[in-house]
CSV table of C-alpha atoms in Angstrom, one decimal:
chain,number,residue,atom,x,y,z
A,5,MET,CA,32.5,-64.5,-21.5
A,6,THR,CA,34.7,-62.0,-23.4
A,7,GLU,CA,37.4,-60.0,-21.7
A,8,VAL,CA,36.5,-56.5,-20.7
A,9,THR,CA,39.3,-53.7,-21.1
A,10,THR,CA,39.0,-50.3,-19.5
A,11,ARG,CA,40.5,-47.0,-20.6
A,12,LEU,CA,40.2,-43.4,-19.8
A,13,VAL,CA,38.9,-40.8,-22.5
A,14,GLU,CA,39.4,-37.1,-21.9
A,15,ALA,CA,36.2,-35.1,-22.3
A,16,SER,CA,36.0,-31.5,-23.8
A,17,ASP,CA,36.5,-30.0,-20.4
A,18,GLY,CA,39.4,-32.2,-19.4
A,19,LEU,CA,37.3,-34.7,-17.1
A,20,GLN,CA,38.2,-38.3,-17.6
A,21,ILE,CA,35.5,-40.8,-18.8
A,22,ALA,CA,35.9,-44.4,-17.9
A,23,VAL,CA,35.1,-46.6,-21.0
A,24,HIS,CA,34.8,-50.3,-20.8
A,25,GLU,CA,35.0,-52.5,-24.0
A,26,GLN,CA,34.5,-56.1,-24.9
A,27,GLY,CA,33.9,-58.2,-28.0
A,28,PRO,CA,35.7,-58.3,-31.4
A,29,ALA,CA,37.4,-54.9,-32.1
A,30,GLU,CA,36.8,-55.2,-35.8
A,31,ALA,CA,33.1,-55.7,-35.5
A,32,GLU,CA,30.4,-53.0,-35.6
A,33,THR,CA,30.5,-50.9,-32.4
A,34,VAL,CA,27.4,-50.7,-29.9
A,35,VAL,CA,27.6,-48.1,-27.3
A,36,LEU,CA,25.6,-48.6,-24.1
A,37,VAL,CA,24.8,-45.6,-22.0
A,38,HIS,CA,23.3,-46.1,-18.4
A,39,GLY,CA,20.9,-44.1,-16.4
A,40,TYR,CA,20.4,-43.0,-12.8
A,41,PRO,CA,21.4,-44.2,-10.3
A,42,ASP,CA,23.2,-46.9,-12.1
A,43,ASN,CA,26.7,-47.1,-13.6
A,44,HIS,CA,27.9,-49.0,-16.7
A,45,THR,CA,27.4,-52.5,-14.9
A,46,VAL,CA,23.6,-52.1,-15.2
A,47,TRP,CA,24.4,-53.3,-18.9
A,48,ASP,CA,26.5,-56.3,-18.0
A,49,GLY,CA,24.1,-59.0,-19.1
A,50,VAL,CA,23.2,-57.2,-22.4
A,51,ALA,CA,26.8,-56.5,-23.0
A,52,ALA,CA,27.9,-60.1,-22.6
A,53,VAL,CA,25.2,-61.2,-25.1
A,54,LEU,CA,26.0,-58.6,-27.7
A,55,ALA,CA,29.8,-59.0,-27.4
A,56,GLU,CA,29.4,-62.4,-29.2
A,57,ARG,CA,28.8,-60.3,-32.3
A,58,PHE,CA,29.6,-56.7,-31.8
A,59,HIS,CA,32.4,-54.4,-30.4
A,60,VAL,CA,30.4,-53.4,-27.3
A,61,VAL,CA,31.3,-50.2,-25.3
A,62,ALA,CA,29.8,-49.1,-22.1
A,63,TYR,CA,31.0,-46.0,-20.3
A,64,ASP,CA,30.4,-44.5,-16.9
A,65,VAL,CA,28.6,-41.1,-17.2
A,66,ARG,CA,30.5,-38.1,-15.6
A,67,GLY,CA,30.2,-38.1,-11.8
A,68,ILE,CA,29.5,-41.8,-11.8
A,69,GLY,CA,31.5,-45.0,-11.3
A,70,GLU,CA,35.2,-44.6,-12.4
A,71,SER,CA,34.6,-41.3,-14.3
A,72,GLY,CA,35.7,-37.9,-13.2
A,73,VAL,CA,33.3,-35.7,-11.1
A,74,PRO,CA,32.5,-32.1,-12.2
A,75,ASP,CA,33.0,-29.3,-9.8
A,76,SER,CA,29.6,-27.8,-10.3
A,77,THR,CA,26.0,-28.5,-11.3
A,78,ALA,CA,26.8,-26.9,-14.7
A,79,GLY,CA,29.1,-29.7,-15.6
A,80,TYR,CA,26.1,-32.1,-15.9
A,81,ARG,CA,24.3,-30.0,-18.6
A,82,LEU,CA,23.0,-31.9,-21.7
A,83,PRO,CA,25.4,-30.2,-24.2
A,84,GLN,CA,28.4,-31.3,-22.0
A,85,LEU,CA,27.0,-34.8,-21.7
A,86,SER,CA,26.6,-35.0,-25.6
A,87,ALA,CA,30.2,-33.8,-25.8
A,88,ASP,CA,31.3,-36.6,-23.5
A,89,PHE,CA,29.3,-39.1,-25.8
A,90,ARG,CA,31.3,-37.7,-28.7
A,91,ALA,CA,34.6,-38.0,-27.1
A,92,VAL,CA,33.8,-41.6,-26.4
A,93,ILE,CA,32.7,-42.5,-29.9
A,94,ASP,CA,35.6,-40.8,-31.4
A,95,ALA,CA,38.0,-42.8,-29.4
A,96,VAL,CA,36.4,-46.2,-29.7
A,97,SER,CA,35.2,-45.9,-33.4
A,98,PRO,CA,36.9,-43.0,-35.2
A,99,ASP,CA,36.3,-44.2,-38.7
A,100,ALA,CA,32.7,-45.8,-38.6
A,101,PRO,CA,29.3,-44.7,-37.2
A,102,VAL,CA,28.1,-46.4,-34.0
A,103,HIS,CA,25.0,-48.1,-32.8
A,104,VAL,CA,23.6,-46.8,-29.6
A,105,ALA,CA,21.3,-48.2,-26.9
A,106,ALA,CA,20.5,-46.2,-23.9
A,107,HIS,CA,18.4,-46.5,-20.7
A,108,ASP,CA,16.6,-44.0,-18.4
A,109,TRP,CA,18.9,-40.9,-17.9
A,110,GLY,CA,21.3,-42.4,-20.4
A,111,SER,CA,18.5,-42.3,-22.8
A,112,ILE,CA,17.5,-38.7,-22.0
A,113,GLN,CA,21.0,-37.5,-22.6
A,114,THR,CA,21.6,-39.5,-25.7
A,115,TRP,CA,18.6,-37.9,-27.4
A,116,GLU,CA,20.7,-34.6,-27.2
A,117,SER,CA,23.4,-36.4,-29.4
A,118,VAL,CA,20.9,-38.2,-31.8
A,119,THR,CA,19.1,-34.8,-32.5
A,120,ASP,CA,22.3,-32.9,-33.0
A,121,PRO,CA,23.0,-32.4,-36.8
A,122,ALA,CA,26.7,-32.4,-36.2
A,123,LEU,CA,26.4,-36.0,-34.8
A,124,GLY,CA,23.8,-37.5,-37.1
A,125,SER,CA,26.4,-39.1,-39.5
A,126,ARG,CA,28.2,-40.7,-36.5
A,127,ILE,CA,25.0,-42.7,-35.3
A,128,ALA,CA,23.8,-45.5,-37.3
A,129,THR,CA,20.9,-46.6,-35.0
A,130,TYR,CA,19.5,-45.6,-31.6
A,131,VAL,CA,17.5,-47.8,-29.2
A,132,SER,CA,15.9,-45.7,-26.3
A,133,ILE,CA,14.6,-47.5,-23.3
A,134,SER,CA,12.7,-45.6,-20.5
A,135,GLY,CA,14.2,-42.2,-21.2
A,136,PRO,CA,12.4,-39.8,-23.5
A,137,ASP,CA,14.0,-36.5,-25.0
A,138,LEU,CA,13.2,-33.8,-22.4
A,139,GLY,CA,12.0,-31.4,-25.1
A,140,MET,CA,9.8,-33.9,-26.8
A,141,ALA,CA,8.5,-35.0,-23.5
A,142,THR,CA,7.6,-31.5,-22.3
A,143,THR,CA,6.0,-30.5,-25.5
A,144,TRP,CA,3.8,-33.8,-25.4
A,145,LEU,CA,2.9,-33.2,-21.7
A,146,ARG,CA,1.6,-29.7,-22.7
A,147,GLU,CA,-0.7,-30.9,-25.4
A,148,ARG,CA,-4.3,-30.7,-24.2
A,149,ALA,CA,-5.2,-33.9,-26.1
A,150,HIS,CA,-2.9,-36.0,-23.8
A,151,LEU,CA,-4.4,-34.3,-20.5
A,152,GLY,CA,-5.2,-37.7,-18.9
A,153,SER,CA,-2.0,-39.4,-19.9
A,154,SER,CA,0.0,-36.2,-18.9
A,155,LEU,CA,-1.5,-36.2,-15.5
A,156,ARG,CA,-0.7,-39.9,-15.0
A,157,GLN,CA,2.9,-39.3,-16.0
A,158,LEU,CA,3.3,-36.4,-13.7
A,159,ALA,CA,2.1,-38.6,-10.9
A,160,HIS,CA,4.8,-41.2,-11.9
A,161,SER,CA,7.4,-38.4,-12.0
A,162,TRP,CA,7.0,-36.8,-8.5
A,163,TYR,CA,10.7,-37.5,-7.7
A,164,VAL,CA,11.8,-35.2,-10.5
A,165,PHE,CA,10.4,-32.1,-8.7
A,166,ALA,CA,11.9,-33.5,-5.3
A,167,PHE,CA,15.3,-33.6,-6.8
A,168,GLN,CA,15.2,-29.9,-7.6
A,169,LEU,CA,15.3,-29.1,-3.8
A,170,PRO,CA,18.4,-28.4,-2.0
A,171,LEU,CA,19.7,-31.0,0.5
A,172,LEU,CA,16.4,-33.3,0.4
A,173,PRO,CA,17.7,-35.7,-2.3
A,174,GLU,CA,21.1,-36.2,-0.6
A,175,ALA,CA,19.2,-36.8,2.7
A,176,MET,CA,17.1,-39.4,0.9
A,177,VAL,CA,20.1,-41.1,-0.3
A,178,ARG,CA,22.1,-41.2,2.9
A,179,SER,CA,19.0,-42.4,5.0
A,180,GLY,CA,18.6,-45.3,2.5
A,181,LEU,CA,15.0,-44.0,1.6
A,182,LEU,CA,16.0,-43.5,-2.1
A,183,ALA,CA,17.4,-47.0,-2.4
A,184,ARG,CA,14.0,-48.5,-1.0
A,185,PHE,CA,12.0,-46.4,-3.6
A,186,VAL,CA,14.3,-47.2,-6.5
A,187,GLY,CA,14.9,-50.8,-5.7
A,188,GLY,CA,17.5,-53.1,-7.4
A,189,GLY,CA,20.9,-53.9,-5.9
A,190,PRO,CA,23.0,-51.7,-3.8
A,191,ARG,CA,24.7,-48.6,-5.5
A,192,PRO,CA,27.4,-46.4,-4.3
A,193,THR,CA,26.3,-43.3,-2.3
A,194,LYS,CA,28.6,-41.1,-4.3
A,195,ASP,CA,26.8,-42.2,-7.6
A,196,GLN,CA,23.4,-41.5,-6.2
A,197,VAL,CA,24.4,-38.1,-4.8
A,198,ASN,CA,26.3,-37.0,-8.0
A,199,GLY,CA,23.5,-38.2,-10.2
A,200,VAL,CA,21.1,-35.9,-8.8
A,201,GLU,CA,22.8,-33.1,-10.4
A,202,LEU,CA,21.6,-34.4,-13.8
A,203,TYR,CA,18.0,-33.4,-12.8
A,204,ARG,CA,19.0,-30.1,-11.2
A,205,ALA,CA,21.1,-29.0,-14.3
A,206,ASN,CA,18.5,-29.9,-17.0
A,207,PHE,CA,14.8,-30.2,-16.0
A,208,ILE,CA,14.0,-26.6,-15.3
A,209,GLY,CA,15.5,-25.2,-18.5
A,210,LYS,CA,13.6,-27.7,-20.6
A,211,VAL,CA,10.2,-27.1,-18.9
A,212,ILE,CA,10.6,-23.4,-19.6
A,213,SER,CA,11.9,-23.8,-23.2
A,214,PRO,CA,11.4,-27.3,-24.5
A,215,SER,CA,12.9,-26.5,-28.1
A,216,PRO,CA,12.6,-30.3,-29.4
A,217,ARG,CA,14.8,-31.0,-32.5
A,218,PRO,CA,14.1,-33.6,-35.2
A,219,THR,CA,16.3,-36.4,-36.2
A,220,ASP,CA,16.7,-38.7,-39.2
A,221,VAL,CA,18.5,-41.4,-37.3
A,222,PRO,CA,16.6,-44.7,-37.2
A,223,VAL,CA,15.2,-44.9,-33.8
A,224,LEU,CA,13.7,-47.9,-31.9
A,225,VAL,CA,11.8,-47.1,-28.6
A,226,LEU,CA,11.5,-50.0,-26.2
A,227,ALA,CA,8.8,-49.4,-23.8
A,228,PRO,CA,8.6,-51.8,-20.7
A,229,ARG,CA,4.8,-52.1,-20.1
A,230,GLY,CA,5.6,-52.3,-16.3
A,231,ASP,CA,7.6,-49.2,-16.1
A,232,VAL,CA,6.5,-47.3,-12.9
A,233,TYR,CA,8.5,-44.2,-13.7
A,234,VAL,CA,7.9,-43.5,-17.4
A,235,THR,CA,4.6,-44.4,-18.9
A,236,VAL,CA,4.3,-46.3,-22.3
A,237,PRO,CA,2.3,-43.5,-23.9
A,238,LEU,CA,5.1,-40.9,-23.1
A,239,GLN,CA,7.7,-43.1,-24.4
A,240,THR,CA,6.0,-44.1,-27.5
A,241,GLU,CA,4.1,-40.9,-28.6
A,242,ALA,CA,6.3,-38.1,-27.7
A,243,PRO,CA,9.0,-38.7,-30.4
A,244,ARG,CA,6.5,-39.3,-33.3
A,245,ALA,CA,6.6,-35.7,-34.6
A,246,TYR,CA,10.5,-35.6,-34.4
A,247,ALA,CA,12.0,-38.8,-35.4
A,248,SER,CA,11.4,-39.5,-39.2
A,249,SER,CA,12.5,-43.2,-38.8
A,250,LEU,CA,10.8,-44.5,-35.6
A,251,VAL,CA,9.7,-47.8,-34.4
A,252,THR,CA,8.0,-48.3,-31.1
A,253,GLN,CA,7.7,-51.6,-29.3
A,254,VAL,CA,6.0,-52.4,-25.9
A,255,ILE,CA,8.0,-55.2,-24.2
A,256,ASP,CA,7.4,-57.2,-21.0
A,257,GLY,CA,9.3,-55.9,-18.0
A,258,GLY,CA,9.8,-53.1,-15.6
A,259,HIS,CA,11.9,-50.0,-15.5
A,260,TRP,CA,15.1,-52.0,-15.1
A,261,VAL,CA,14.3,-54.4,-17.8
A,262,VAL,CA,17.9,-54.0,-19.1
A,263,ALA,CA,19.2,-55.7,-15.9
A,264,GLU,CA,16.3,-58.0,-15.4
A,265,GLU,CA,15.8,-59.4,-19.0
A,266,PRO,CA,19.2,-58.9,-20.7
A,267,GLU,CA,18.6,-61.5,-23.4
A,268,LEU,CA,15.3,-60.0,-24.4
A,269,VAL,CA,16.9,-56.5,-24.7
A,270,ALA,CA,20.0,-57.7,-26.4
A,271,GLY,CA,18.0,-59.6,-28.9
A,272,GLU,CA,15.8,-56.6,-29.7
A,273,ILE,CA,19.0,-54.4,-30.1
A,274,ALA,CA,20.6,-56.9,-32.4
A,275,ALA,CA,17.5,-57.3,-34.5
A,276,PHE,CA,17.0,-53.6,-35.0
A,277,ILE,CA,20.7,-53.3,-36.1
A,278,GLU,CA,20.2,-56.1,-38.5
A,279,LYS,CA,17.1,-54.6,-39.9
A,280,GLU,CA,18.5,-51.1,-40.5
A,281,GLY,CA,21.8,-52.5,-41.7
A,282,SER,CA,19.9,-54.5,-44.5
A,283,ARG,CA,18.3,-51.3,-45.9
């Protein structure tokens, strides 16, 4: 097992982002972005496998883990999350583009960077797992041709609407109800409460004005067939009109496949990097 080092990177608004690195520093860099209600440790198994060949970076999203906490909901908006991502990659790989893999909310926020023309040259490949771009997803859900799939996805996503309410999500966290619903290992109460702000800061705006953007970054969507929160059709179909170099693959596993099947996920990430690198 390789040694993990941690440093703090200053975001554009002065917040400190905790960045955890392992693997050979001279190798290509792979950045791993976690979702809700996790922190960077959800990637531990994947990171350990990838670190045999790559410089692996996993960071705690703002408000979570060892990173700083914004003082308002506005501090969790997608443009700021993308700015955090840029600060991290500029610190860990200033002279070369990075490969990125992201899960759940980490994937949602990373689409913001992948579709930003200013960041396109800084991202070599992108692997998205269980987290579609909000603009692409909203547009897909609105299309009449997808009515049946849309209704099934909305049924899976009831918690998104609950998270818009005041006090209720925090009460769910502190009562332990959210942990029973989500499953997995124990997570710090602070992380669970702060992470709710991701939903409050971003969903309503994207529902009202989706404005999906295209990207030429090579994208691999890994869609776990047993995901109870994000359906396979949404993950694989929503980006088709926007990602010019898109590969979709259905894999065995549930929503937390990154923690439950790390060797499978790491293998898919490495294979995609190899394939795109050989072009």
